[in-house]
PDB file of C-alpha atoms in Angstrom:
ATOM      1  CA  MET A   1      20.189  -7.022  24.397  1.00 43.00           C
ATOM      2  CA  THR A   2      17.702  -5.236  22.203  1.00 48.00           C
ATOM      3  CA  LYS A   3      20.352  -4.631  19.535  1.00 50.00           C
ATOM      4  CA  SER A   4      21.414  -8.279  19.417  1.00 45.00           C
ATOM      5  CA  HIS A   5      17.772  -9.337  19.330  1.00 47.00           C
ATOM      6  CA  LEU A   6      17.187  -7.046  16.340  1.00 50.00           C
ATOM      7  CA  ALA A   7      20.349  -8.306  14.662  1.00 52.00           C
ATOM      8  CA  ASN A   8      19.101 -11.885  15.002  1.00 53.00           C
ATOM      9  CA  ALA A   9      15.592 -11.087  13.757  1.00 74.00           C
ATOM     10  CA  ASN A  10      14.840 -12.640  10.374  1.00 84.00           C
ATOM     11  CA  PRO A  11      14.852  -9.807   7.821  1.00 93.00           C
ATOM     12  CA  PHE A  12      13.029 -11.968   5.248  1.00 97.00           C
ATOM     13  CA  GLU A  13       9.250 -12.255   4.870  1.00 97.00           C
ATOM     14  CA  GLY A  14       6.857 -13.889   2.409  1.00 97.00           C
ATOM     15  CA  PRO A  15       5.161 -12.254  -0.592  1.00 98.00           C
ATOM     16  CA  ARG A  16       2.019 -11.259   1.345  1.00 97.00           C
ATOM     17  CA  HIS A  17       4.012  -9.226   3.845  1.00 97.00           C
ATOM     18  CA  ALA A  18       6.157  -7.768   1.037  1.00 98.00           C
ATOM     19  CA  PHE A  19       2.978  -6.771  -0.831  1.00 98.00           C
ATOM     20  CA  GLU A  20       1.696  -4.982   2.285  1.00 96.00           C
ATOM     21  CA  VAL A  21       5.014  -3.147   2.751  1.00 96.00           C
ATOM     22  CA  VAL A  22       5.034  -1.896  -0.856  1.00 96.00           C
ATOM     23  CA  GLY A  23       1.373  -0.867  -0.610  1.00 94.00           C
ATOM     24  CA  ARG A  24       1.968   1.186   2.532  1.00 92.00           C
ATOM     25  CA  GLU A  25       5.102   2.799   1.105  1.00 91.00           C
ATOM     26  CA  VAL A  26       3.392   3.838  -2.133  1.00 88.00           C
ATOM     27  CA  PHE A  27      -0.157   4.659  -1.023  1.00 85.00           C
ATOM     28  CA  HIS A  28       0.602   5.830   2.547  1.00 82.00           C
ATOM     29  CA  GLU A  29      -2.615   6.629   4.469  1.00 77.00           C
ATOM     30  CA  ALA A  30      -4.765   5.693   1.456  1.00 79.00           C
ATOM     31  CA  TRP A  31      -3.617   2.055   1.715  1.00 87.00           C
ATOM     32  CA  ARG A  32      -6.166  -0.518   2.833  1.00 85.00           C
ATOM     33  CA  ALA A  33      -5.363  -4.058   3.934  1.00 88.00           C
ATOM     34  CA  GLU A  34      -8.221  -5.459   1.828  1.00 89.00           C
ATOM     35  CA  TYR A  35      -6.446  -4.478  -1.421  1.00 90.00           C
ATOM     36  CA  ILE A  36      -4.504  -7.741  -1.167  1.00 94.00           C
ATOM     37  CA  GLU A  37      -7.749  -9.684  -1.657  1.00 93.00           C
ATOM     38  CA  ASP A  38      -8.813  -7.690  -4.741  1.00 91.00           C
ATOM     39  CA  PRO A  39      -6.670  -8.911  -7.685  1.00 91.00           C
ATOM     40  CA  LYS A  40      -8.742  -6.894 -10.174  1.00 88.00           C
ATOM     41  CA  GLY A  41      -8.273  -3.629  -8.274  1.00 85.00           C
ATOM     42  CA  ALA A  42      -5.937  -0.961  -9.667  1.00 82.00           C
ATOM     43  CA  GLU A  43      -4.045  -0.697  -6.367  1.00 86.00           C
ATOM     44  CA  HIS A  44      -3.491  -4.472  -6.227  1.00 92.00           C
ATOM     45  CA  ARG A  45      -2.160  -4.630  -9.788  1.00 90.00           C
ATOM     46  CA  GLU A  46       0.078  -1.616  -9.279  1.00 90.00           C
ATOM     47  CA  VAL A  47       1.635  -2.981  -6.084  1.00 93.00           C
ATOM     48  CA  LEU A  48       2.294  -6.357  -7.735  1.00 94.00           C
ATOM     49  CA  LEU A  49       4.077  -4.643 -10.616  1.00 92.00           C
ATOM     50  CA  ILE A  50       6.221  -2.573  -8.236  1.00 93.00           C
ATOM     51  CA  LEU A  51       7.057  -5.669  -6.163  1.00 96.00           C
ATOM     52  CA  ARG A  52       8.027  -7.602  -9.274  1.00 95.00           C
ATOM     53  CA  ASN A  53      10.159  -4.697 -10.533  1.00 93.00           C
ATOM     54  CA  ALA A  54      11.919  -4.604  -7.163  1.00 96.00           C
ATOM     55  CA  LEU A  55      12.807  -8.295  -7.521  1.00 96.00           C
ATOM     56  CA  ARG A  56      13.885  -7.748 -11.142  1.00 94.00           C
ATOM     57  CA  SER A  57      16.190  -4.903 -10.075  1.00 94.00           C
ATOM     58  CA  GLY A  58      18.773  -7.100  -8.373  1.00 93.00           C
ATOM     59  CA  ASP A  59      18.783  -4.698  -5.398  1.00 95.00           C
ATOM     60  CA  VAL A  60      16.404  -6.756  -3.242  1.00 97.00           C
ATOM     61  CA  SER A  61      17.530 -10.159  -1.955  1.00 97.00           C
ATOM     62  CA  ALA A  62      15.087 -13.057  -2.047  1.00 98.00           C
ATOM     63  CA  HIS A  63      15.329 -16.816  -1.553  1.00 97.00           C
ATOM     64  CA  TRP A  64      13.017 -19.642  -2.506  1.00 97.00           C
ATOM     65  CA  HIS A  65      12.502 -23.306  -1.682  1.00 97.00           C
ATOM     66  CA  THR A  66      10.109 -25.964  -2.916  1.00 96.00           C
ATOM     67  CA  LEU A  67       7.294 -27.022  -0.610  1.00 96.00           C
ATOM     68  CA  ASP A  68       9.087 -30.322   0.090  1.00 96.00           C
ATOM     69  CA  PHE A  69      12.378 -28.456   0.786  1.00 95.00           C
ATOM     70  CA  LYS A  70      14.222 -30.604  -1.801  1.00 96.00           C
ATOM     71  CA  HIS A  71      15.236 -27.620  -3.921  1.00 96.00           C
ATOM     72  CA  SER A  72      16.129 -24.072  -2.960  1.00 97.00           C
ATOM     73  CA  GLY A  73      18.143 -21.088  -4.104  1.00 96.00           C
ATOM     74  CA  ASP A  74      18.387 -17.350  -4.497  1.00 97.00           C
ATOM     75  CA  LEU A  75      15.642 -15.697  -6.504  1.00 96.00           C
ATOM     76  CA  ARG A  76      17.600 -14.005  -9.286  1.00 95.00           C
ATOM     77  CA  PRO A  77      16.429 -10.934 -11.233  1.00 95.00           C
ATOM     78  CA  GLN A  78      15.996 -13.109 -14.327  1.00 94.00           C
ATOM     79  CA  ASP A  79      13.696 -15.458 -12.356  1.00 94.00           C
ATOM     80  CA  ALA A  80      11.336 -12.562 -11.570  1.00 94.00           C
ATOM     81  CA  ASP A  81      11.523 -11.526 -15.233  1.00 90.00           C
ATOM     82  CA  GLN A  82      10.289 -14.888 -16.582  1.00 89.00           C
ATOM     83  CA  GLU A  83       6.989 -14.874 -18.456  1.00 86.00           C
ATOM     84  CA  PHE A  84       5.268 -17.333 -16.108  1.00 90.00           C
ATOM     85  CA  PHE A  85       6.625 -15.884 -12.849  1.00 93.00           C
ATOM     86  CA  ARG A  86       3.743 -14.742 -10.670  1.00 94.00           C
ATOM     87  CA  PHE A  87       2.758 -14.109  -7.081  1.00 97.00           C
ATOM     88  CA  ILE A  88       0.182 -16.434  -5.510  1.00 96.00           C
ATOM     89  CA  LEU A  89      -0.668 -14.160  -2.599  1.00 96.00           C
ATOM     90  CA  ARG A  90      -3.564 -16.155  -1.147  1.00 95.00           C
ATOM     91  CA  ASP A  91      -1.086 -18.978  -0.368  1.00 97.00           C
ATOM     92  CA  ASP A  92       1.951 -16.724   0.255  1.00 97.00           C
ATOM     93  CA  LEU A  93       3.797 -18.360  -2.670  1.00 97.00           C
ATOM     94  CA  ILE A  94       5.306 -17.504  -6.032  1.00 98.00           C
ATOM     95  CA  PHE A  95       5.211 -19.559  -9.214  1.00 96.00           C
ATOM     96  CA  HIS A  96       8.831 -20.327 -10.113  1.00 94.00           C
ATOM     97  CA  HIS A  97       9.260 -20.695 -13.875  1.00 89.00           C
ATOM     98  CA  GLY A  98      12.453 -22.754 -13.588  1.00 88.00           C
ATOM     99  CA  MET A  99      10.918 -25.254 -11.164  1.00 91.00           C
ATOM    100  CA  ASN A 100       7.552 -25.082 -12.962  1.00 93.00           C
ATOM    101  CA  GLU A 101       5.703 -25.107  -9.644  1.00 95.00           C
ATOM    102  CA  PRO A 102       4.685 -22.838  -6.764  1.00 97.00           C
ATOM    103  CA  VAL A 103       7.470 -22.318  -4.221  1.00 98.00           C
ATOM    104  CA  ARG A 104       7.919 -20.545  -0.907  1.00 98.00           C
ATOM    105  CA  CYS A 105       9.703 -17.223  -1.254  1.00 98.00           C
ATOM    106  CA  SER A 106      11.351 -14.980   1.344  1.00 98.00           C
ATOM    107  CA  ILE A 107      12.029 -11.342   0.458  1.00 98.00           C
ATOM    108  CA  HIS A 108      14.383  -9.001   2.335  1.00 98.00           C
ATOM    109  CA  ILE A 109      11.900  -6.454   3.674  1.00 97.00           C
ATOM    110  CA  GLU A 110      14.290  -3.614   4.577  1.00 96.00           C
ATOM    111  CA  GLN A 111      15.999  -3.807   1.181  1.00 97.00           C
ATOM    112  CA  LEU A 112      12.560  -3.747  -0.433  1.00 97.00           C
ATOM    113  CA  ARG A 113      11.494  -0.733   1.638  1.00 95.00           C
ATOM    114  CA  ARG A 114      14.732   1.119   0.791  1.00 94.00           C
ATOM    115  CA  TRP A 115      14.307   0.299  -2.908  1.00 94.00           C
ATOM    116  CA  VAL A 116      10.749   1.671  -3.001  1.00 92.00           C
ATOM    117  CA  ARG A 117      11.739   4.804  -1.050  1.00 91.00           C
ATOM    118  CA  GLY A 118      14.813   5.334  -3.227  1.00 90.00           C
ATOM    119  CA  LYS A 119      12.673   5.258  -6.353  1.00 82.00           C
ATOM    120  CA  GLU A 120      10.243   7.758  -4.781  1.00 73.00           C
ATOM    121  CA  ILE A 121       7.450   5.774  -6.405  1.00 72.00           C
ATOM    122  CA  GLN A 122       4.118   7.533  -6.718  1.00 66.00           C
ATOM    123  CA  PRO A 123       0.890   5.856  -7.829  1.00 63.00           C
ATOM    124  CA  THR A 124       0.885   5.849 -11.642  1.00 63.00           C
ATOM    125  CA  SER A 125      -2.780   6.766 -11.928  1.00 68.00           C
ATOM    126  CA  PRO A 126      -3.248  10.572 -11.787  1.00 69.00           C
ATOM    127  CA  THR A 127      -6.655   9.999 -10.163  1.00 74.00           C
ATOM    128  CA  GLN A 128      -5.093   7.832  -7.436  1.00 75.00           C
ATOM    129  CA  LEU A 129      -2.410  10.441  -6.849  1.00 76.00           C
ATOM    130  CA  ALA A 130      -5.115  13.129  -6.538  1.00 83.00           C
ATOM    131  CA  LYS A 131      -7.003  10.927  -4.068  1.00 84.00           C
ATOM    132  CA  ASN A 132      -3.852  10.438  -1.944  1.00 80.00           C
ATOM    133  CA  GLN A 133      -3.140  14.175  -1.950  1.00 84.00           C
ATOM    134  CA  CYS A 134      -6.754  14.917  -1.037  1.00 91.00           C
ATOM    135  CA  LEU A 135      -6.575  12.407   1.816  1.00 87.00           C
ATOM    136  CA  ASP A 136      -3.446  14.057   3.249  1.00 86.00           C
ATOM    137  CA  TRP A 137      -5.141  17.457   2.974  1.00 91.00           C
ATOM    138  CA  LEU A 138      -8.347  16.234   4.669  1.00 93.00           C
ATOM    139  CA  VAL A 139      -6.415  14.572   7.497  1.00 90.00           C
ATOM    140  CA  GLU A 140      -4.636  17.881   8.117  1.00 90.00           C
ATOM    141  CA  ILE A 141      -7.969  19.766   8.190  1.00 92.00           C
ATOM    142  CA  PHE A 142      -9.787  17.218  10.373  1.00 93.00           C
ATOM    143  CA  SER A 143      -6.842  17.054  12.806  1.00 91.00           C
ATOM    144  CA  ALA A 144      -6.907  20.783  13.611  1.00 87.00           C
ATOM    145  CA  PRO A 145      -8.937  20.900  16.865  1.00 79.00           C
ATOM    146  CA  GLN A 146     -10.374  24.427  16.596  1.00 83.00           C
ATOM    147  CA  ARG A 147     -10.805  24.530  12.825  1.00 86.00           C
ATOM    148  CA  ALA A 148     -14.328  24.949  11.458  1.00 88.00           C
ATOM    149  CA  ILE A 149     -14.977  22.133   8.977  1.00 91.00           C
ATOM    150  CA  PRO A 150     -16.969  23.234   5.911  1.00 91.00           C
ATOM    151  CA  PRO A 151     -20.094  21.243   4.960  1.00 92.00           C
ATOM    152  CA  PHE A 152     -19.632  18.225   2.661  1.00 93.00           C
ATOM    153  CA  GLU A 153     -20.443  20.004  -0.635  1.00 93.00           C
ATOM    154  CA  ALA A 154     -18.275  23.048   0.133  1.00 94.00           C
ATOM    155  CA  LEU A 155     -15.384  20.799   1.150  1.00 95.00           C
ATOM    156  CA  LYS A 156     -15.787  18.725  -2.019  1.00 94.00           C
ATOM    157  CA  HIS A 157     -15.818  21.883  -4.150  1.00 93.00           C
ATOM    158  CA  ASP A 158     -12.620  23.119  -2.490  1.00 93.00           C
ATOM    159  CA  ALA A 159     -10.976  19.694  -2.891  1.00 93.00           C
ATOM    160  CA  LYS A 160     -11.811  19.506  -6.597  1.00 90.00           C
ATOM    161  CA  ASN A 161     -10.354  22.984  -7.130  1.00 91.00           C
ATOM    162  CA  ARG A 162      -7.145  21.922  -5.392  1.00 90.00           C
ATOM    163  CA  PHE A 163      -6.964  18.489  -7.039  1.00 87.00           C
ATOM    164  CA  PRO A 164      -8.517  18.742 -10.534  1.00 85.00           C
ATOM    165  CA  ARG A 165      -8.186  14.983 -11.213  1.00 82.00           C
ATOM    166  CA  LEU A 166     -10.247  14.112  -8.141  1.00 87.00           C
ATOM    167  CA  SER A 167     -13.544  12.343  -8.869  1.00 87.00           C
ATOM    168  CA  ASP A 168     -16.640  12.570  -6.646  1.00 90.00           C
ATOM    169  CA  HIS A 169     -16.183   8.912  -5.691  1.00 86.00           C
ATOM    170  CA  ALA A 170     -12.491   9.424  -4.831  1.00 87.00           C
ATOM    171  CA  PHE A 171     -13.395  12.434  -2.667  1.00 92.00           C
ATOM    172  CA  LYS A 172     -15.995  10.373  -0.759  1.00 91.00           C
ATOM    173  CA  GLU A 173     -13.463   7.569  -0.194  1.00 87.00           C
ATOM    174  CA  ALA A 174     -10.716   9.998   0.871  1.00 90.00           C
ATOM    175  CA  ARG A 175     -13.115  11.768   3.256  1.00 93.00           C
ATOM    176  CA  LYS A 176     -14.276   8.473   4.760  1.00 90.00           C
ATOM    177  CA  ARG A 177     -10.663   7.350   5.255  1.00 88.00           C
ATOM    178  CA  ALA A 178      -9.663  10.726   6.736  1.00 90.00           C
ATOM    179  CA  ILE A 179     -12.526  10.413   9.246  1.00 92.00           C
ATOM    180  CA  GLU A 180     -11.253   6.934  10.237  1.00 89.00           C
ATOM    181  CA  ILE A 181      -7.656   8.154  10.577  1.00 87.00           C
ATOM    182  CA  THR A 182      -8.520  11.218  12.661  1.00 90.00           C
ATOM    183  CA  GLY A 183     -11.366   9.627  14.628  1.00 90.00           C
ATOM    184  CA  ARG A 184     -13.693  12.480  13.601  1.00 91.00           C
ATOM    185  CA  TYR A 185     -16.774  10.267  13.379  1.00 89.00           C
ATOM    186  CA  ASP A 186     -18.920  13.308  14.172  1.00 89.00           C
ATOM    187  CA  LEU A 187     -18.272  14.367  10.549  1.00 88.00           C
ATOM    188  CA  ALA A 188     -19.594  11.083   9.150  1.00 80.00           C
ATOM    189  CA  LYS A 189     -23.203  11.673  10.186  1.00 71.00           C
ATOM    190  CA  ALA A 190     -25.618  13.054   7.625  1.00 52.00           C
ATOM    191  CA  GLY A 191     -27.202  16.448   8.118  1.00 49.00           C
ATOM    192  CA  ARG A 192     -25.909  19.416  10.047  1.00 50.00           C
ATOM    193  CA  ARG A 193     -23.388  18.823  12.777  1.00 48.00           C
ATOM    194  CA  LYS A 194     -24.348  19.785  16.289  1.00 47.00           C
ATOM    195  CA  ASN A 195     -22.361  22.492  17.982  1.00 46.00           C
ATOM    196  CA  PRO A 196     -19.882  20.608  20.226  1.00 46.00           C
ATOM    197  CA  ILE A 197     -20.291  23.334  22.912  1.00 44.00           C
ATOM    198  CA  GLY A 198     -23.953  22.411  23.271  1.00 40.00           C
ATOM    199  CA  LYS A 199     -23.156  18.783  24.086  1.00 38.00           C
TER     200      LYS A 199
END
């Protein structure tokens, strides 16, 4: 019954969900849901470009229909390549150049996920890549139960030696995110940490 239920599940989702899928695939643990609401952010722009390239590739199925359902069709690679094609994420729409209006769009999520994974896409910004690598490293350190965690400055120094492109700001963000992921909120407090044995 589970298999037939999965077979009948709709594999298509709107642009907002597709954006989220691409973001998680590319940025992994560094991805934040709020990036979708920040059109000027580097992560937002990068994910939009990757999503558009996926639709241009011809390897990811997508369909569209007008808001009044009078017109519909497959979203072709050349549609996604049009100058005025764009995602309108706040309304979960795309602007269809041929129709000259916003339309609903459904994108095949598994095909999209496979396309992104097959391309082994990494963030284009070397600083973002360094931040992602630092985050993975910090999560590994913070997850080890008996490991002594160095003080903030020592940890930052070690991180910047390992990841030369890492900025101070990126380290702070990666550390904050690693604390959230691992639940090590004891590391977030300023000052010296108390010995957990004394608690």
